[in-house]
Coordinates of N, CA and C in Angstrom, one line a residue:
X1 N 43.3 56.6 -126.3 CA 43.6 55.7 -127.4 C 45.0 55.2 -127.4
X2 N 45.4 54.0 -127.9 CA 46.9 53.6 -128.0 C 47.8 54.2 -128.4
X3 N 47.1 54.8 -129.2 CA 48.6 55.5 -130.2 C 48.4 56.9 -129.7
X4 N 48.0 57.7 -128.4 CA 48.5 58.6 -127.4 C 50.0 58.0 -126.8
X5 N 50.2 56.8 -126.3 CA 51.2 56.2 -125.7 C 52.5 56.5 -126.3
X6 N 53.2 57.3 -125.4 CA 54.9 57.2 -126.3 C 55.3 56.3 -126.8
X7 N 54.7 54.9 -126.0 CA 55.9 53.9 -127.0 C 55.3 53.2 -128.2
X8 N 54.0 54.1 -128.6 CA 53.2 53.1 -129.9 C 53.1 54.8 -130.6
X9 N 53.1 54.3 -131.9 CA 52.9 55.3 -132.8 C 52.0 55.1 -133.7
X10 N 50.8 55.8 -134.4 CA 50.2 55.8 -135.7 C 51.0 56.1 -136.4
X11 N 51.0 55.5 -137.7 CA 51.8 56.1 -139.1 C 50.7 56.3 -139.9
X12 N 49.5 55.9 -139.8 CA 48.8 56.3 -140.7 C 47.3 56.6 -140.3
X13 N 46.1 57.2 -140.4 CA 44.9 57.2 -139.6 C 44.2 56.0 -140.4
X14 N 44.3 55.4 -141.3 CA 43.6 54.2 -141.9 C 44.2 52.9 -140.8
X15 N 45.4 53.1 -140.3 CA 46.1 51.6 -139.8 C 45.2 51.1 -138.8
X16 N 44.9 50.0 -138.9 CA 44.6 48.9 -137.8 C 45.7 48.3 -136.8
X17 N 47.2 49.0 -137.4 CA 48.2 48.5 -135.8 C 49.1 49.3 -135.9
X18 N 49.5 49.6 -135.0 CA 50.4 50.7 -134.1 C 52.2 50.1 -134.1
X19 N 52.8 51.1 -134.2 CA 54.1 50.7 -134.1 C 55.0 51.1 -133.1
X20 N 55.8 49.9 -132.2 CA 56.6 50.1 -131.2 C 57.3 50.6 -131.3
X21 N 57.5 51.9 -130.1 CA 58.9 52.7 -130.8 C 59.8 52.8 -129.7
X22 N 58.9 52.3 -128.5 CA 59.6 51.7 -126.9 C 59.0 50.7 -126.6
X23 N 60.4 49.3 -126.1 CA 59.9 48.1 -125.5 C 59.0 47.9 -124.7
X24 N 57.9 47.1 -125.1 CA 56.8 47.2 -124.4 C 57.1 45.6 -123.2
X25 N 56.7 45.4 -122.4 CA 57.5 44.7 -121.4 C 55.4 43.8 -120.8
X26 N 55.7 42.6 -120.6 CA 54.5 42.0 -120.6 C 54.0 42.8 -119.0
X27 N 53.0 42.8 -119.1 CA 51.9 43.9 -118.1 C 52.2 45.1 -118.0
X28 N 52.5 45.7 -119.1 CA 52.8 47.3 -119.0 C 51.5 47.9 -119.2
X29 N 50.7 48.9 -118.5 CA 49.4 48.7 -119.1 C 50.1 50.2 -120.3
X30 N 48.8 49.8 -121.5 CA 48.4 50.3 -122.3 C 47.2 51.2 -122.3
X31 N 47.4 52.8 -122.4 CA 45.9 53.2 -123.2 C 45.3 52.6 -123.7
X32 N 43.5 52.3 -123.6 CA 42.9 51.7 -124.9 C 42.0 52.9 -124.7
X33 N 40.8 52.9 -126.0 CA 39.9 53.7 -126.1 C 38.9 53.8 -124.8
X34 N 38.6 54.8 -124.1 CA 38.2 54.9 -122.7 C 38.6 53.7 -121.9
X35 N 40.2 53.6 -121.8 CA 40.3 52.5 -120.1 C 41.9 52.5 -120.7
X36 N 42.0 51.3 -120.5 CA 43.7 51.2 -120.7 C 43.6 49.2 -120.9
X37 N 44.6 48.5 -121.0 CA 45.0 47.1 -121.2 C 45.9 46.9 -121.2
X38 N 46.0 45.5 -120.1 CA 47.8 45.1 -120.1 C 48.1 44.3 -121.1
X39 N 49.4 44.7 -121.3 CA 50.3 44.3 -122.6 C 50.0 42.4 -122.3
X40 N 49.6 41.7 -123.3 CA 49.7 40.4 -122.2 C 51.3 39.4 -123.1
X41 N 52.1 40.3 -123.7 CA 53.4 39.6 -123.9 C 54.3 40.8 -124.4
X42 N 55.8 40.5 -124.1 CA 56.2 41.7 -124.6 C 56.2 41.7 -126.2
X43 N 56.9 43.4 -126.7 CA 56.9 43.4 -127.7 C 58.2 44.5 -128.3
X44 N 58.6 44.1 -129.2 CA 60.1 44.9 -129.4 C 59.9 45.6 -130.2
X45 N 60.9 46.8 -130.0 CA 61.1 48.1 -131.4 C 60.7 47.5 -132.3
X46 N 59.6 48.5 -133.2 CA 59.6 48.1 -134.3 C 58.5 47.1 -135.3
X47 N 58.1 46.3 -133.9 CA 56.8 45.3 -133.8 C 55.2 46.0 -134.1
X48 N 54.4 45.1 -134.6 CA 53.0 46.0 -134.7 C 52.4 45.4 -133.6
X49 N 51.0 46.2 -133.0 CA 50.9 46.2 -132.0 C 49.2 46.2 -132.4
X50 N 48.0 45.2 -132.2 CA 46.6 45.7 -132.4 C 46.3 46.7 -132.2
X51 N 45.3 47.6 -133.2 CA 44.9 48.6 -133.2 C 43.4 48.7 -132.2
X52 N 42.9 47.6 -133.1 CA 41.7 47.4 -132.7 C 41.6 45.9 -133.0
X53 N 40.7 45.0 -132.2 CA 39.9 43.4 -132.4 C 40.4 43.6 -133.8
X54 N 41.3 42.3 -134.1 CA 41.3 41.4 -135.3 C 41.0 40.2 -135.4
X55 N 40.5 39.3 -137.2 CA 40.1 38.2 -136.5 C 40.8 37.5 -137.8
X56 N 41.3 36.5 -137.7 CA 42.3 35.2 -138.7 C 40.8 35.7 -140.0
X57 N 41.6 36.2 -141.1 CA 41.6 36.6 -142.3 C 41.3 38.4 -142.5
X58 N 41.4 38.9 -141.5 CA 41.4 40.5 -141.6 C 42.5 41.1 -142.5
X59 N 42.6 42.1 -142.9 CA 43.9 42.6 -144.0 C 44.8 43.1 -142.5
X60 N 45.8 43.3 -142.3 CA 46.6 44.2 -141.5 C 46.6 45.3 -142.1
X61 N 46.4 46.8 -142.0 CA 46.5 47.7 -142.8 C 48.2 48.9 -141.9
X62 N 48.7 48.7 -142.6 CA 50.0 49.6 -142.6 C 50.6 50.7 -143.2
X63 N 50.7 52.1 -143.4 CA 50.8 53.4 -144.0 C 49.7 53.0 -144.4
X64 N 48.3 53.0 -144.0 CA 47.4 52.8 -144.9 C 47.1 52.1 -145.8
X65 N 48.0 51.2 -146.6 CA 47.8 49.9 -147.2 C 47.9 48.7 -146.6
X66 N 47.0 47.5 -147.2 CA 47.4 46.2 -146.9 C 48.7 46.3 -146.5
X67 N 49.0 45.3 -145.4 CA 50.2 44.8 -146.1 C 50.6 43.1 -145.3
X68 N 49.3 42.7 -145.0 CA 49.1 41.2 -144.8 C 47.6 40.8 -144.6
X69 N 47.8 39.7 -144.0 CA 46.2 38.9 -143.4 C 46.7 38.4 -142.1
X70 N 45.8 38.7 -141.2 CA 45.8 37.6 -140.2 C 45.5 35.9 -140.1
X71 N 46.1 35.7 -139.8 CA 46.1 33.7 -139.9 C 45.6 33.5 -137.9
X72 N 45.2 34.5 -137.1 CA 44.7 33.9 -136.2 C 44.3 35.7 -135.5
X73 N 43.4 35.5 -134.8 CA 42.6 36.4 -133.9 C 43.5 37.3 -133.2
X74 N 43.8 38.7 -132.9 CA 44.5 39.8 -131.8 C 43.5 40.4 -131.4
X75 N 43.9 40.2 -130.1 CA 43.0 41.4 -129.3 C 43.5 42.8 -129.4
X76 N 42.9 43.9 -129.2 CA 43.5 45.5 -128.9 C 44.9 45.0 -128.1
X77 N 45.6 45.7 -128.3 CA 47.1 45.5 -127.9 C 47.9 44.5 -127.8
X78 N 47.2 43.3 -128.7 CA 48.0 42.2 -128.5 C 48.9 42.2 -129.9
X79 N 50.7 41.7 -129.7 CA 51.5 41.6 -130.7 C 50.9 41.0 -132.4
X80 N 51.2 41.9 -133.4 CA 51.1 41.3 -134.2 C 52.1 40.7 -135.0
X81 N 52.2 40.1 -135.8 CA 53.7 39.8 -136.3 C 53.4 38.0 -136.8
X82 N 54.8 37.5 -137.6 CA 54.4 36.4 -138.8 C 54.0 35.0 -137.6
X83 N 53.8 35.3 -136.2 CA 53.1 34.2 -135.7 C 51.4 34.2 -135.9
X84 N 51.0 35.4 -136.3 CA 49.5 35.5 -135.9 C 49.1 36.3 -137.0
X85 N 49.8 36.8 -138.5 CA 49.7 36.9 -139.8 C 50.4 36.6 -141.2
X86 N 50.2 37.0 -142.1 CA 51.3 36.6 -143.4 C 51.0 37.3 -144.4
X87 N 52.4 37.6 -144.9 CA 52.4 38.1 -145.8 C 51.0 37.9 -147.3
X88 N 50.7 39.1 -147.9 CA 49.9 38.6 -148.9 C 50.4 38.7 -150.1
X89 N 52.3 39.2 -150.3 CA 53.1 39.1 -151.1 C 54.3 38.1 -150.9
X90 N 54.4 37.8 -150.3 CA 55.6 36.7 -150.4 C 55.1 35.5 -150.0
X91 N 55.4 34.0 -150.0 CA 55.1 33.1 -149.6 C 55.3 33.2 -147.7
X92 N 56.6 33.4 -147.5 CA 56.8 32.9 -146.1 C 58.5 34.1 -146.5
X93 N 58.9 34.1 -144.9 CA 60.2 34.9 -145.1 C 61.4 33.7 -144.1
X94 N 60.9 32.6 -144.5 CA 61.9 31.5 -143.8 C 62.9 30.7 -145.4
X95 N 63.7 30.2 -144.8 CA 64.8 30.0 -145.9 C 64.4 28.7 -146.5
X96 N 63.3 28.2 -146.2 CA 62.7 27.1 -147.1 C 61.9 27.5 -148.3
X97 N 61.6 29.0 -147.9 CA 60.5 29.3 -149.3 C 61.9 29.8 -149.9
X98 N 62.7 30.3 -149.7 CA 64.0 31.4 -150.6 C 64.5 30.4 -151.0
X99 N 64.6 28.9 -151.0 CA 65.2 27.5 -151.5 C 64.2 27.3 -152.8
X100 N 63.0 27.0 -152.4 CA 61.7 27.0 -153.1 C 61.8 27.7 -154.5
X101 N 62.0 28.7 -154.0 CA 61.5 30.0 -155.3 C 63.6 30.0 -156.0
X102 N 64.3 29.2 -156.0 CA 65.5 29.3 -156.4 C 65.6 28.6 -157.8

């Protein structure tokens, strides 16, 4: 499973994504559940990482809570992050919404 891998870690047994805790570099292969998968883009400290198939409107679940939606499809080990989900508490974390909400 992925979160065997040093450089991904579970924080929680409820999470659906894993956290990078070493640069993951594009074709690094990854453990998956019986086989393994190459990374197909990198991913930096810190980054979530699919746990398992998501699909555009899944929750992200993090320490075991929500703590977004998907706005588009991840495969097992593919990056997750505010290109391919969103927050389900803040509008947006770009400086047009922090203008917005002023």
């Amino acid at each position: 499973m992925l979160q065997d891998d040093a450089r991904l870690i579970l924080l929680h047994p409820d999470d659906n994504v894993l956290i990078c805790v070493r640069t993951i570099e594009t074709g690094d292969i990854l453990p998956a559940s019986g086989g393994t998968i190459p990374a197909r883009e990198g991913i930096a400290i810190g980054h979530k990482v699919a746990r398992v198939p998501l699909k555009a409107g899944d929750k992200v679940v993090k320490y075991g809570a929500p703590i977004g939606s998907m706005t588009a499809d991840a495969g097992t080990g593919d990056w997750v992050h505010m290109h391919n989900m969103k927050s389900d508490y803040i509008s947006s974390h770009t400086r047009t919404a922090l203008e917005e909400g002023a």
